[in-house]
Amino acid sequence: MRVTRGNTGDTPEPAQRSLAASARRSQIVAAAIETIAELGYAQASFARIAERAGISSTRLISYHFGTKDELMDEIVVEIAQGADRMIAERVAEQTTAAGALHARIEAQLHWIARYPAHVQALYEISMNARGSDGSLRYGMAASARANVDALEPILREGQRSGEFRAFDTQLMALTIKSAIDAAIVRMWQPPRLSVEECVQEITTIAALATRRSS
């Protein structure tokens, strides 16, 4: 029987091209994150990103991302989804609201400590990327809202189960989010605290603030 190319068991050419394109996009995004974190948003040109990625021409970046805005969109989504996956896995392992709250704070701080360039790049993009009308395309409000939206269900469940006292869940979520932001400063600016020290402090604050009176 004559064996055709489609019967060899090799990966079809369209799939190969798709995998290669996906790998190239990931390479560009990773280089862009490092470039923005090191040089800042304004200095992160396609030329500098291409140089860091080891790409011979900026045309390869333009082929995958037509504009800088498109590349920034991809970076924001990739960073957010990566952080969400890591944190959600830790929270899903818990069986109590108190455990879930502790796990979320711990996982978020460990992600921040593990990916400082991602955090810096996200901040640079949020505070500098602007639309055609001059307004910020992202800003910090969306990130803050995402944190509050993730924390509030845990806090409400703790109140429902009787683990937590009565309080305004939105205000508490904002307070915990602010404490995590403060921990970032303490981890990165001298005299620095370790990630474990920050985890201990913030989880203790959250536990004391939410627990029921005995």
Backbone as a chain_set.jsonl record, in Angstrom:
{"seq": "MRVTRGNTGDTPEPAQRSLAASARRSQIVAAAIETIAELGYAQASFARIAERAGISSTRLISYHFGTKDELMDEIVVEIAQGADRMIAERVAEQTTAAGALHARIEAQLHWIARYPAHVQALYEISMNARGSDGSLRYGMAASARANVDALEPILREGQRSGEFRAFDTQLMALTIKSAIDAAIVRMWQPPRLSVEECVQEITTIAALATRRSS", "coords": {"N": [[0.847, -1.199, 0.0], [0.553, 2.18, -0.832], [1.938, 4.799, 0.986], [0.825, 7.886, 1.916], [1.678, 11.364, 2.595], [-0.063, 12.265, 4.54], [-0.606, 10.006, 5.952], [1.519, 9.301, 7.489], [1.744, 9.768, 10.144], [3.037, 11.976, 11.024], [3.088, 15.317, 12.385], [0.626, 17.371, 11.047], [1.244, 19.853, 8.535], [-0.14, 22.418, 8.805], [-0.652, 22.377, 11.584], [1.932, 22.296, 12.575], [2.839, 24.785, 11.738], [1.146, 26.363, 13.264], [1.973, 25.754, 15.873], [4.584, 26.72, 15.77], [4.101, 29.43, 15.342], [2.772, 30.057, 17.704], [4.806, 29.599, 19.56], [6.607, 31.572, 18.758], [5.131, 33.913, 19.292], [4.932, 33.713, 22.082], [7.632, 33.96, 22.707], [8.108, 36.585, 21.911], [6.365, 38.001, 23.615], [7.466, 37.361, 26.135], [9.994, 38.578, 25.893], [9.178, 41.21, 25.601], [7.98, 41.737, 28.082], [10.228, 41.614, 29.81], [11.735, 43.7, 28.724], [10.093, 45.981, 29.091], [9.902, 45.961, 31.889], [12.547, 46.481, 32.586], [13.35, 48.823, 31.149], [11.176, 50.507, 31.054], [7.899, 51.604, 29.976], [7.778, 53.559, 27.896], [10.256, 53.379, 26.627], [10.27, 50.897, 25.539], [10.516, 49.9, 22.693], [9.673, 48.333, 19.524], [12.073, 47.681, 18.316], [13.894, 47.412, 20.448], [12.677, 45.335, 21.827], [12.806, 43.307, 19.917], [15.558, 42.989, 19.77], [16.15, 41.981, 22.332], [14.724, 39.613, 22.209], [16.145, 38.256, 20.361], [15.517, 38.442, 17.708], [15.726, 39.033, 14.258], [14.469, 41.075, 12.844], [12.124, 43.759, 13.227], [9.863, 43.339, 11.855], [8.963, 40.795, 12.226], [7.791, 40.935, 14.716], [5.735, 42.75, 14.176], [4.291, 41.188, 12.43], [3.04, 39.306, 14.063], [1.918, 40.906, 16.017], [0.209, 43.585, 15.285], [0.316, 46.243, 16.193], [1.734, 48.247, 18.858], [-0.124, 48.484, 20.871], [-1.654, 46.149, 20.535], [0.219, 44.218, 21.254], [0.624, 44.961, 23.917], [-1.909, 44.418, 24.943], [-1.912, 41.631, 24.761], [0.13, 40.992, 26.557], [-0.902, 41.936, 29.02], [-3.174, 40.276, 29.311], [-1.94, 37.727, 29.343], [-0.277, 37.851, 31.619], [-2.178, 38.321, 33.657], [-3.837, 36.036, 33.44], [-2.0, 33.991, 33.95], [-1.254, 34.517, 36.616], [-3.765, 34.266, 37.847], [-4.342, 31.532, 37.427], [-2.35, 30.206, 38.94], [-2.889, 31.146, 41.536], [-5.587, 30.402, 41.889], [-5.425, 27.611, 41.869], [-4.235, 27.044, 44.324], [-6.13, 28.069, 46.11], [-8.341, 26.476, 45.549], [-7.75, 24.09, 46.764], [-8.468, 24.294, 49.377], [-10.708, 23.815, 52.166], [-12.124, 25.408, 53.836], [-13.338, 28.763, 54.445], [-11.582, 30.432, 55.804], [-9.186, 29.106, 55.363], [-9.069, 29.352, 52.582], [-8.841, 32.124, 52.285], [-6.373, 32.617, 53.527], [-4.748, 31.057, 51.842], [-5.081, 32.346, 49.383], [-3.934, 34.903, 49.813], [-1.303, 34.133, 50.468], [-0.536, 32.743, 48.098], [-0.741, 34.793, 46.202], [1.208, 36.642, 47.064], [3.484, 35.044, 46.83], [3.481, 34.638, 44.074], [3.961, 37.249, 43.19], [6.528, 37.64, 44.27], [7.916, 35.741, 42.814], [7.657, 36.517, 40.16], [8.753, 39.238, 39.529], [9.354, 40.893, 37.321], [7.083, 40.649, 35.744], [5.188, 41.892, 37.345], [6.212, 44.507, 37.481], [6.172, 45.185, 34.751], [3.425, 45.063, 34.214], [2.53, 47.133, 35.828], [3.826, 49.316, 34.603], [2.625, 49.306, 32.054], [-0.064, 49.687, 32.762], [-0.012, 52.252, 33.827], [0.899, 53.876, 31.804], [0.156, 53.262, 29.107], [-1.85, 54.604, 26.622], [-4.965, 55.562, 25.093], [-6.326, 56.659, 21.895], [-7.593, 58.993, 22.56], [-6.123, 59.988, 24.582], [-6.571, 59.084, 27.13], [-5.927, 56.746, 29.831], [-5.446, 53.394, 28.87], [-5.675, 51.172, 30.444], [-5.016, 51.51, 33.349], [-5.024, 51.374, 37.002], [-7.352, 50.62, 38.145], [-8.785, 48.435, 37.095], [-7.235, 46.233, 37.812], [-7.371, 46.418, 40.593], [-10.119, 46.026, 40.939], [-10.365, 43.412, 40.042], [-8.995, 42.025, 42.037], [-10.585, 42.565, 44.271], [-12.984, 41.409, 43.43], [-12.237, 38.746, 43.466], [-11.664, 38.275, 46.128], [-13.981, 38.932, 47.608], [-16.054, 36.839, 47.343], [-14.927, 34.809, 48.915], [-14.861, 36.021, 51.414], [-17.602, 36.475, 51.841], [-18.504, 33.837, 51.914], [-17.238, 32.97, 54.211], [-18.587, 34.46, 56.129], [-21.144, 33.418, 55.776], [-20.773, 30.769, 56.562], [-20.173, 31.101, 59.17], [-17.596, 31.418, 60.02], [-16.4, 33.918, 59.825], [-16.737, 37.23, 61.172], [-19.363, 39.74, 61.123], [-19.07, 42.132, 58.589], [-18.386, 44.762, 56.189], [-18.004, 43.415, 53.131], [-16.843, 44.366, 50.773], [-15.317, 46.574, 51.571], [-13.556, 45.26, 53.303], [-12.265, 43.565, 51.502], [-10.964, 45.456, 49.878], [-9.273, 46.522, 51.795], [-7.584, 44.348, 52.433], [-6.457, 43.968, 49.914], [-5.033, 46.374, 49.7], [-3.204, 46.001, 51.735], [-1.684, 43.921, 50.681], [-0.569, 45.267, 48.5], [1.044, 47.031, 49.927], [2.82, 45.242, 50.998], [4.253, 44.512, 48.744], [5.877, 46.744, 48.337], [7.45, 46.572, 50.645], [8.807, 44.213, 50.173], [10.439, 44.876, 48.057], [11.778, 47.265, 48.482], [14.503, 48.579, 50.337], [14.675, 48.723, 53.954], [14.405, 45.351, 53.175], [11.709, 42.979, 53.459], [11.314, 39.44, 53.646], [9.487, 37.239, 51.423], [8.147, 35.325, 52.905], [7.985, 36.521, 55.418], [6.311, 38.638, 54.81], [4.007, 37.252, 54.03], [3.339, 36.065, 56.486], [2.751, 38.338, 58.044], [0.613, 39.636, 56.62], [-1.37, 37.636, 56.368], [-1.874, 37.207, 59.046], [-2.912, 39.693, 59.826], [-5.252, 39.682, 58.241], [-6.582, 37.456, 59.307], [-7.051, 38.245, 61.977], [-8.641, 40.469, 61.525], [-10.956, 39.443, 60.389], [-12.0, 37.397, 61.966], [-14.431, 35.832, 64.119], [-15.669, 37.053, 67.245], [-14.764, 35.537, 70.295]], "CA": [[0.0, 0.0, 0.0], [1.316, 3.426, -0.889], [1.707, 5.669, 2.146], [0.874, 9.317, 1.596], [2.195, 12.212, 3.675], [-1.051, 12.363, 5.605], [-0.712, 8.758, 6.693], [2.794, 8.97, 8.129], [1.674, 10.015, 11.585], [3.694, 13.237, 11.338], [2.193, 16.428, 12.658], [0.277, 18.066, 9.8], [1.933, 21.13, 8.359], [-0.833, 23.544, 9.452], [-0.45, 22.307, 13.039], [3.314, 22.688, 12.819], [2.91, 26.242, 11.61], [0.444, 26.94, 14.405], [2.847, 25.62, 17.041], [5.707, 27.636, 15.586], [3.587, 30.783, 15.541], [2.495, 30.207, 19.131], [6.09, 29.708, 20.236], [7.173, 32.877, 18.439], [4.36, 34.902, 20.041], [5.352, 33.602, 23.48], [8.983, 34.507, 22.761], [7.995, 38.047, 21.817], [5.732, 38.482, 24.842], [8.438, 37.247, 27.225], [11.002, 39.611, 25.69], [8.537, 42.505, 25.85], [7.826, 41.887, 29.533], [11.542, 41.925, 30.375], [12.149, 45.017, 28.236], [9.286, 46.995, 29.775], [10.277, 45.966, 33.302], [13.881, 47.059, 32.748], [13.524, 50.141, 30.541], [9.967, 51.316, 31.149], [6.979, 51.484, 28.846], [8.092, 54.484, 26.792], [11.482, 52.97, 25.949], [10.118, 49.521, 25.047], [10.183, 49.928, 21.268], [9.771, 47.039, 18.847], [13.484, 47.421, 18.048], [14.521, 46.909, 21.672], [12.072, 44.033, 22.111], [13.374, 42.366, 18.953], [16.94, 42.734, 20.176], [16.146, 41.098, 23.5], [14.183, 38.312, 21.808], [17.037, 37.629, 19.4], [14.827, 38.441, 16.415], [16.507, 39.836, 13.325], [13.725, 42.217, 12.308], [10.883, 44.121, 13.924], [8.736, 42.894, 11.04], [8.452, 39.56, 12.821], [6.887, 41.347, 15.793], [4.555, 43.336, 13.536], [3.522, 40.115, 11.814], [2.223, 38.676, 15.106], [1.217, 41.967, 16.747], [0.221, 44.695, 14.345], [0.651, 47.504, 16.856], [2.202, 48.118, 20.233], [-1.314, 48.265, 21.695], [-2.009, 44.732, 20.46], [1.202, 43.496, 22.062], [0.344, 45.259, 25.324], [-3.111, 43.651, 25.304], [-1.51, 40.234, 24.954], [0.914, 40.92, 27.794], [-1.81, 42.102, 30.157], [-3.978, 39.059, 29.428], [-1.094, 36.591, 29.721], [0.141, 38.009, 33.015], [-3.347, 38.147, 34.524], [-4.278, 34.639, 33.419], [-0.992, 33.179, 34.617], [-1.39, 34.727, 38.056], [-5.051, 33.707, 38.277], [-4.248, 30.068, 37.464], [-1.515, 29.805, 40.071], [-3.58, 31.452, 42.792], [-6.82, 29.61, 41.958], [-5.078, 26.228, 42.216], [-3.988, 26.985, 45.768], [-7.384, 28.322, 46.81], [-9.246, 25.34, 45.313], [-7.369, 22.986, 47.648], [-8.925, 24.576, 50.736], [-12.069, 23.369, 52.502], [-12.756, 26.425, 54.676], [-13.142, 30.128, 53.968], [-10.357, 30.934, 56.42], [-8.083, 28.494, 54.636], [-9.04, 29.928, 51.246], [-8.334, 33.491, 52.399], [-4.941, 32.487, 53.8], [-4.101, 30.522, 50.638], [-5.073, 33.369, 48.328], [-2.926, 35.91, 50.16], [0.008, 33.496, 50.354], [-0.246, 32.465, 46.69], [-0.547, 36.047, 45.487], [2.504, 37.192, 47.437], [4.524, 34.194, 46.243], [3.523, 34.934, 42.638], [4.616, 38.551, 43.067], [7.957, 37.452, 44.533], [8.48, 34.878, 41.77], [7.613, 37.186, 38.852], [8.83, 40.694, 39.699], [9.314, 41.578, 36.029], [5.688, 40.684, 35.323], [4.506, 42.907, 38.15], [6.697, 45.815, 37.041], [5.672, 45.437, 33.399], [1.994, 45.331, 34.302], [2.389, 48.482, 36.382], [4.242, 50.271, 33.569], [1.592, 49.353, 31.021], [-1.282, 50.255, 33.338], [0.131, 53.676, 34.118], [1.432, 54.645, 30.678], [-0.488, 52.995, 27.825], [-2.985, 55.512, 26.447], [-5.746, 55.436, 23.884], [-6.244, 57.768, 20.943], [-8.114, 60.214, 23.191], [-5.195, 60.394, 25.627], [-6.886, 58.476, 28.428], [-5.249, 55.48, 30.097], [-6.152, 52.244, 28.319], [-5.878, 50.182, 31.501], [-5.077, 52.081, 34.683], [-4.929, 50.4, 38.086], [-8.686, 50.305, 38.656], [-9.194, 47.094, 36.676], [-6.506, 45.28, 38.646], [-7.952, 46.484, 41.938], [-11.443, 45.411, 40.865], [-10.187, 41.963, 39.917], [-8.631, 41.507, 43.356], [-11.769, 42.642, 45.123], [-13.941, 40.409, 42.949], [-11.763, 37.419, 43.863], [-11.679, 38.17, 47.585], [-15.322, 39.057, 48.195], [-16.766, 35.566, 47.523], [-14.334, 34.101, 50.054], [-15.308, 36.71, 52.624], [-19.033, 36.215, 52.021], [-18.655, 32.444, 52.316], [-16.831, 32.902, 55.617], [-19.694, 34.974, 56.938], [-22.256, 32.474, 55.672], [-20.447, 29.558, 57.33], [-19.969, 31.453, 60.571], [-16.165, 31.541, 60.332], [-16.039, 35.321, 59.904], [-17.682, 38.146, 61.79], [-20.073, 40.606, 60.186], [-18.36, 43.329, 58.141], [-18.64, 45.074, 54.789], [-17.049, 42.572, 52.414], [-16.089, 45.143, 49.786], [-14.314, 47.343, 52.29], [-12.542, 44.327, 53.789], [-11.48, 43.121, 50.348], [-10.096, 46.565, 49.512], [-8.26, 46.644, 52.848], [-6.621, 43.262, 52.238], [-5.741, 44.277, 48.681], [-4.09, 47.445, 50.015], [-2.133, 45.41, 52.548], [-0.833, 43.178, 49.746], [0.196, 46.289, 47.774], [2.07, 47.536, 50.841], [3.825, 44.176, 51.127], [5.113, 44.58, 47.561], [6.87, 47.777, 48.614], [8.374, 46.087, 51.681], [9.643, 43.156, 49.6], [11.308, 45.388, 46.999], [12.544, 48.441, 48.871], [15.235, 48.392, 51.597], [15.129, 47.375, 54.333], [13.436, 44.434, 52.613], [11.188, 41.812, 54.152], [11.197, 38.273, 52.777], [8.108, 36.924, 51.064], [7.54, 34.589, 54.02], [7.656, 37.494, 56.46], [5.129, 39.37, 54.346], [2.874, 36.321, 54.121], [2.987, 35.936, 57.897], [2.13, 39.573, 58.53], [-0.668, 39.94, 55.969], [-2.363, 36.618, 56.737], [-2.24, 37.453, 60.454], [-3.801, 40.86, 59.811], [-6.542, 39.266, 57.685], [-7.248, 36.541, 60.242], [-7.525, 39.023, 63.117], [-9.673, 41.408, 61.082], [-12.182, 38.776, 59.95], [-12.474, 36.328, 62.847], [-15.529, 36.085, 65.039], [-15.292, 37.208, 68.644], [-15.043, 34.298, 71.045]], "C": [[0.878, 1.243, 0.0], [0.942, 4.312, 0.292], [1.855, 7.116, 1.716], [1.379, 10.088, 2.793], [1.227, 12.283, 4.841], [-1.172, 11.102, 6.423], [0.543, 8.425, 7.48], [2.748, 9.115, 9.633], [2.386, 11.285, 11.992], [2.654, 14.299, 11.646], [1.882, 17.154, 11.364], [0.943, 19.429, 9.739], [1.192, 22.307, 8.974], [-0.64, 23.554, 10.96], [0.962, 22.716, 13.401], [3.471, 24.194, 12.751], [2.247, 26.93, 12.79], [1.301, 26.886, 15.659], [4.023, 26.583, 16.958], [5.282, 29.079, 15.83], [3.325, 31.048, 17.018], [3.784, 30.38, 19.919], [6.718, 31.075, 19.993], [6.451, 33.984, 19.204], [4.776, 34.904, 21.509], [6.739, 34.192, 23.679], [8.948, 36.029, 22.758], [7.403, 38.627, 23.1], [6.724, 38.449, 26.005], [9.507, 38.335, 27.113], [10.429, 40.998, 25.982], [8.374, 42.76, 27.344], [9.149, 42.299, 30.167], [12.001, 43.321, 29.965], [11.402, 46.134, 28.958], [9.687, 47.101, 31.242], [11.614, 46.661, 33.52], [13.957, 48.511, 32.292], [12.33, 51.068, 30.713], [9.154, 51.231, 29.877], [7.414, 52.325, 27.649], [9.301, 54.024, 25.987], [11.388, 51.575, 25.33], [9.63, 49.532, 23.6], [10.258, 48.516, 20.696], [11.235, 46.681, 18.601], [14.176, 46.833, 19.284], [13.968, 45.531, 22.041], [12.651, 42.968, 21.183], [14.806, 42.005, 19.328], [17.0, 41.767, 21.351], [15.666, 39.697, 23.139], [15.108, 37.561, 20.856], [16.406, 37.498, 18.028], [15.524, 39.43, 15.493], [15.795, 41.102, 12.845], [12.465, 42.48, 13.11], [9.662, 43.683, 13.13], [8.129, 41.606, 11.593], [7.514, 39.864, 13.985], [5.599, 41.89, 15.191], [3.675, 42.278, 12.883], [2.564, 39.486, 12.827], [1.389, 39.697, 15.875], [1.306, 43.232, 15.892], [0.662, 46.01, 14.938], [1.166, 47.229, 18.261], [1.021, 47.866, 21.171], [-1.725, 46.794, 21.693], [-1.057, 43.888, 21.297], [0.94, 43.735, 23.542], [-0.891, 44.502, 25.806], [-2.752, 42.202, 25.609], [-0.742, 40.055, 26.26], [0.01, 40.984, 29.018], [-2.626, 40.829, 30.386], [-3.131, 37.884, 29.919], [-0.668, 36.675, 31.176], [-1.024, 37.734, 33.952], [-3.787, 36.691, 34.585], [-3.284, 33.725, 34.121], [-1.084, 33.298, 36.131], [-2.668, 34.088, 38.58], [-4.988, 32.185, 38.397], [-3.478, 29.593, 38.691], [-2.246, 30.005, 41.393], [-4.815, 30.574, 42.958], [-6.539, 28.164, 42.347], [-4.878, 26.081, 43.713], [-5.28, 27.154, 46.546], [-8.311, 27.123, 46.705], [-8.948, 24.165, 46.231], [-7.959, 23.127, 49.047], [-10.382, 24.145, 50.932], [-12.805, 24.354, 53.404], [-12.5, 27.803, 54.085], [-11.861, 30.727, 54.541], [-9.134, 30.38, 55.707], [-7.936, 29.084, 53.248], [-8.469, 31.346, 51.271], [-6.825, 33.474, 52.615], [-4.2, 32.055, 52.529], [-4.021, 31.566, 49.54], [-4.011, 34.422, 48.599], [-1.524, 35.333, 49.967], [0.398, 33.28, 48.896], [0.022, 33.746, 45.915], [0.813, 36.655, 45.8], [3.648, 36.362, 46.855], [4.622, 34.414, 44.736], [4.254, 36.245, 42.4], [6.125, 38.41, 43.245], [8.641, 36.662, 43.429], [8.58, 35.589, 40.427], [7.672, 38.707, 38.995], [8.771, 41.462, 38.383], [7.891, 41.683, 35.502], [4.928, 41.79, 36.054], [4.907, 44.304, 37.687], [6.177, 46.166, 35.658], [4.188, 45.782, 33.416], [1.738, 46.736, 34.844], [2.727, 49.534, 35.326], [3.173, 50.422, 32.49], [0.334, 50.046, 31.544], [-1.201, 51.766, 33.495], [0.565, 54.524, 32.929], [0.742, 54.418, 29.338], [-1.753, 53.842, 27.705], [-3.676, 55.282, 25.105], [-5.613, 56.658, 23.008], [-6.743, 59.09, 21.537], [-7.227, 60.694, 24.342], [-5.462, 59.789, 26.989], [-6.151, 57.148, 28.586], [-6.084, 54.321, 29.568], [-6.476, 51.223, 29.403], [-6.053, 50.85, 32.863], [-5.013, 50.983, 35.734], [-6.294, 49.95, 38.584], [-9.114, 48.88, 38.306], [-8.519, 46.029, 37.517], [-7.074, 45.24, 40.062], [-9.312, 45.802, 41.976], [-11.344, 43.899, 40.798], [-9.837, 41.344, 41.259], [-9.823, 41.5, 44.298], [-12.787, 41.582, 44.725], [-13.535, 38.992, 43.329], [-11.857, 37.219, 45.376], [-13.085, 38.149, 48.168], [-16.07, 37.735, 48.333], [-16.226, 34.743, 48.692], [-14.831, 34.708, 51.359], [-16.789, 36.454, 52.892], [-19.281, 34.777, 52.469], [-18.265, 32.262, 53.777], [-17.894, 33.431, 56.548], [-20.863, 34.0, 56.931], [-22.022, 31.24, 56.54], [-20.246, 29.833, 58.811], [-18.515, 31.566, 60.972], [-15.764, 32.996, 60.568], [-17.138, 36.127, 60.583], [-18.404, 38.943, 60.712], [-19.208, 41.829, 59.87], [-18.748, 43.591, 56.686], [-17.584, 44.351, 53.956], [-16.239, 43.354, 51.379], [-14.995, 45.95, 50.449], [-13.193, 46.431, 52.789], [-11.659, 43.851, 52.643], [-10.509, 44.211, 49.899], [-8.962, 46.743, 50.519], [-7.182, 45.584, 52.688], [-5.793, 43.501, 50.978], [-4.698, 45.359, 48.929], [-2.922, 46.929, 50.838], [-1.162, 44.616, 51.677], [0.026, 44.158, 48.938], [1.331, 46.836, 48.646], [3.188, 46.506, 51.006], [4.767, 44.168, 49.928], [6.235, 45.593, 47.792], [7.906, 47.263, 49.61], [9.279, 44.974, 51.156], [10.713, 43.724, 48.671], [12.172, 46.574, 47.413], [13.221, 48.221, 50.217], [14.622, 49.211, 52.722], [14.058, 46.34, 53.978], [12.973, 43.377, 53.62], [11.146, 40.658, 53.158], [9.733, 38.026, 52.45], [7.415, 36.188, 52.203], [7.165, 35.517, 55.166], [6.411, 38.277, 56.074], [3.88, 38.505, 54.419], [2.401, 36.223, 55.567], [2.246, 37.168, 58.402], [0.743, 39.786, 57.936], [-1.731, 38.904, 56.31], [-2.795, 36.776, 58.202], [-3.204, 38.631, 60.552], [-5.195, 40.452, 59.324], [-7.309, 38.368, 58.655], [-7.821, 37.295, 61.435], [-8.685, 39.941, 62.732], [-11.01, 40.71, 60.776], [-12.775, 37.808, 60.979], [-13.605, 36.771, 63.756], [-14.991, 36.246, 66.462], [-15.64, 35.947, 69.392], [-16.005, 34.557, 72.19]], "O": [[1.841, 1.328, 0.762], [-0.238, 4.542, 0.558], [2.902, 7.516, 1.209], [1.497, 9.536, 3.888], [1.644, 12.354, 5.998], [-1.784, 11.12, 7.491], [0.618, 7.356, 8.085], [3.64, 8.626, 10.327], [2.361, 11.656, 13.165], [1.5, 14.203, 11.23], [2.808, 17.522, 10.641], [1.174, 20.072, 10.763], [1.829, 23.141, 9.618], [-0.481, 24.619, 11.557], [1.182, 23.396, 14.403], [4.141, 24.805, 13.584], [2.726, 27.96, 13.264], [1.355, 27.85, 16.423], [4.41, 27.188, 17.958], [6.012, 29.855, 16.447], [3.618, 32.131, 17.523], [3.857, 31.202, 20.833], [7.293, 31.67, 20.904], [7.097, 34.901, 19.713], [4.952, 35.965, 22.109], [7.003, 34.846, 24.688], [9.672, 36.679, 23.512], [7.891, 39.636, 23.61], [6.81, 39.407, 26.773], [9.883, 38.944, 28.115], [11.113, 41.855, 26.542], [8.605, 43.874, 27.816], [9.188, 43.229, 30.972], [12.589, 44.044, 30.769], [12.007, 47.117, 29.386], [9.799, 48.204, 31.779], [11.799, 47.353, 34.521], [14.56, 49.342, 32.971], [12.454, 52.281, 30.537], [9.661, 50.834, 28.828], [7.414, 51.843, 26.516], [9.36, 54.26, 24.78], [12.325, 51.124, 24.671], [8.475, 49.212, 23.321], [10.834, 47.617, 21.308], [11.604, 45.509, 18.669], [14.944, 45.877, 19.179], [14.707, 44.666, 22.512], [12.949, 41.856, 21.618], [15.212, 40.848, 19.214], [17.812, 40.842, 21.359], [16.144, 38.709, 23.697], [14.894, 36.383, 20.573], [16.711, 36.573, 17.275], [15.87, 40.536, 15.906], [16.443, 42.083, 12.482], [11.821, 41.557, 13.609], [8.551, 43.656, 13.66], [6.932, 41.359, 11.447], [6.551, 39.133, 14.215], [4.504, 41.542, 15.632], [2.459, 42.446, 12.791], [1.421, 39.171, 12.497], [0.287, 39.39, 16.331], [2.36, 43.861, 15.799], [1.311, 46.812, 14.266], [1.046, 46.118, 18.778], [1.144, 47.126, 22.147], [-2.102, 46.253, 22.733], [-1.482, 42.949, 21.97], [1.026, 42.802, 24.34], [-0.923, 44.005, 26.932], [-3.226, 41.622, 26.586], [-0.946, 39.078, 26.98], [0.143, 40.181, 29.941], [-2.752, 40.361, 31.517], [-3.551, 37.136, 30.803], [-0.697, 35.673, 31.89], [-0.88, 37.0, 34.93], [-4.077, 36.173, 35.663], [-3.682, 32.787, 34.811], [-1.002, 32.298, 36.844], [-2.661, 33.445, 39.63], [-5.516, 31.612, 39.35], [-3.914, 28.681, 39.393], [-2.221, 29.135, 42.262], [-5.064, 30.056, 44.046], [-7.325, 27.554, 43.072], [-5.311, 25.091, 44.303], [-5.503, 26.459, 47.537], [-8.997, 26.786, 47.67], [-9.819, 23.324, 46.453], [-7.948, 22.169, 49.82], [-11.172, 24.118, 49.988], [-13.982, 24.156, 53.705], [-11.557, 27.99, 53.315], [-11.14, 31.445, 53.846], [-8.163, 31.099, 55.474], [-6.82, 29.298, 52.776], [-7.705, 31.726, 50.384], [-6.088, 34.221, 51.971], [-3.16, 32.615, 52.185], [-3.011, 31.664, 48.844], [-3.264, 34.792, 47.694], [-0.66, 35.976, 49.369], [1.52, 33.592, 48.495], [0.912, 33.785, 45.065], [1.5, 37.133, 44.896], [4.666, 36.913, 46.434], [5.717, 34.381, 44.175], [5.084, 36.335, 41.495], [6.907, 38.978, 42.482], [9.816, 36.888, 43.14], [9.481, 35.304, 39.639], [6.723, 39.394, 38.616], [8.208, 42.555, 38.327], [7.527, 42.684, 34.885], [4.135, 42.52, 35.459], [4.057, 45.178, 37.519], [5.785, 47.306, 35.41], [3.749, 46.691, 32.711], [0.842, 47.439, 34.376], [2.007, 50.52, 35.171], [2.859, 51.534, 32.067], [-0.257, 50.881, 30.861], [-2.193, 52.473, 33.318], [0.6, 55.751, 33.022], [0.748, 55.32, 28.499], [-2.621, 53.804, 28.578], [-3.057, 54.865, 24.126], [-4.875, 57.588, 23.334], [-6.365, 60.168, 21.078], [-7.539, 61.687, 24.999], [-4.663, 59.96, 27.91], [-5.795, 56.505, 27.598], [-7.293, 54.271, 29.792], [-7.455, 50.486, 29.285], [-7.125, 50.764, 33.463], [-4.955, 49.799, 35.4], [-6.387, 49.0, 39.363], [-9.732, 48.196, 39.122], [-9.144, 45.038, 37.894], [-7.237, 44.171, 40.652], [-9.626, 45.086, 42.926], [-12.136, 43.187, 41.415], [-10.323, 40.263, 41.59], [-10.039, 40.538, 45.034], [-13.384, 40.933, 45.584], [-14.394, 38.126, 43.498], [-12.103, 36.106, 45.843], [-13.348, 37.42, 49.125], [-16.686, 37.516, 49.376], [-16.986, 34.059, 49.377], [-15.179, 33.988, 52.295], [-17.187, 36.241, 54.038], [-20.154, 34.52, 53.299], [-18.892, 31.486, 54.499], [-18.08, 32.904, 57.645], [-21.501, 33.782, 57.961], [-22.946, 30.728, 57.172], [-20.158, 28.904, 59.613], [-18.218, 31.788, 62.145], [-14.902, 33.283, 61.399], [-18.31, 35.751, 60.566], [-18.089, 38.829, 59.528], [-18.681, 42.477, 60.774], [-19.361, 42.745, 56.035], [-16.395, 44.649, 54.07], [-15.074, 43.037, 51.137], [-13.87, 46.008, 49.951], [-12.018, 46.788, 52.707], [-10.442, 43.746, 52.796], [-9.357, 43.92, 49.575], [-7.835, 47.071, 50.147], [-5.994, 45.886, 52.797], [-4.584, 43.27, 50.967], [-3.584, 45.266, 48.413], [-1.785, 47.368, 50.661], [0.046, 44.638, 51.912], [1.211, 43.908, 48.717], [2.438, 47.072, 48.162], [4.359, 46.864, 51.137], [5.948, 43.853, 50.072], [7.397, 45.328, 47.482], [9.103, 47.491, 49.437], [10.398, 44.807, 51.642], [11.776, 43.124, 48.512], [13.182, 46.861, 46.771], [12.586, 47.728, 51.149], [14.096, 50.296, 52.47], [12.922, 46.448, 54.438], [13.723, 42.946, 54.495], [10.962, 40.875, 51.96], [8.843, 38.544, 53.125], [6.227, 36.4, 52.445], [6.137, 35.319, 55.814], [5.556, 38.548, 56.917], [2.817, 38.974, 54.825], [1.202, 36.29, 55.839], [1.238, 37.056, 59.1], [-0.203, 40.085, 58.665], [-2.889, 39.265, 56.521], [-3.945, 36.508, 58.548], [-4.196, 38.569, 61.278], [-6.2, 40.832, 59.924], [-8.524, 38.496, 58.808], [-8.944, 37.024, 61.862], [-9.601, 40.16, 63.525], [-12.071, 41.323, 60.893], [-13.944, 37.44, 60.867], [-13.712, 37.944, 64.113], [-13.981, 35.644, 66.827], [-16.69, 35.349, 69.158], [-16.351, 33.633, 72.926]]}, "num_chains": 1, "name": "protein.A"}
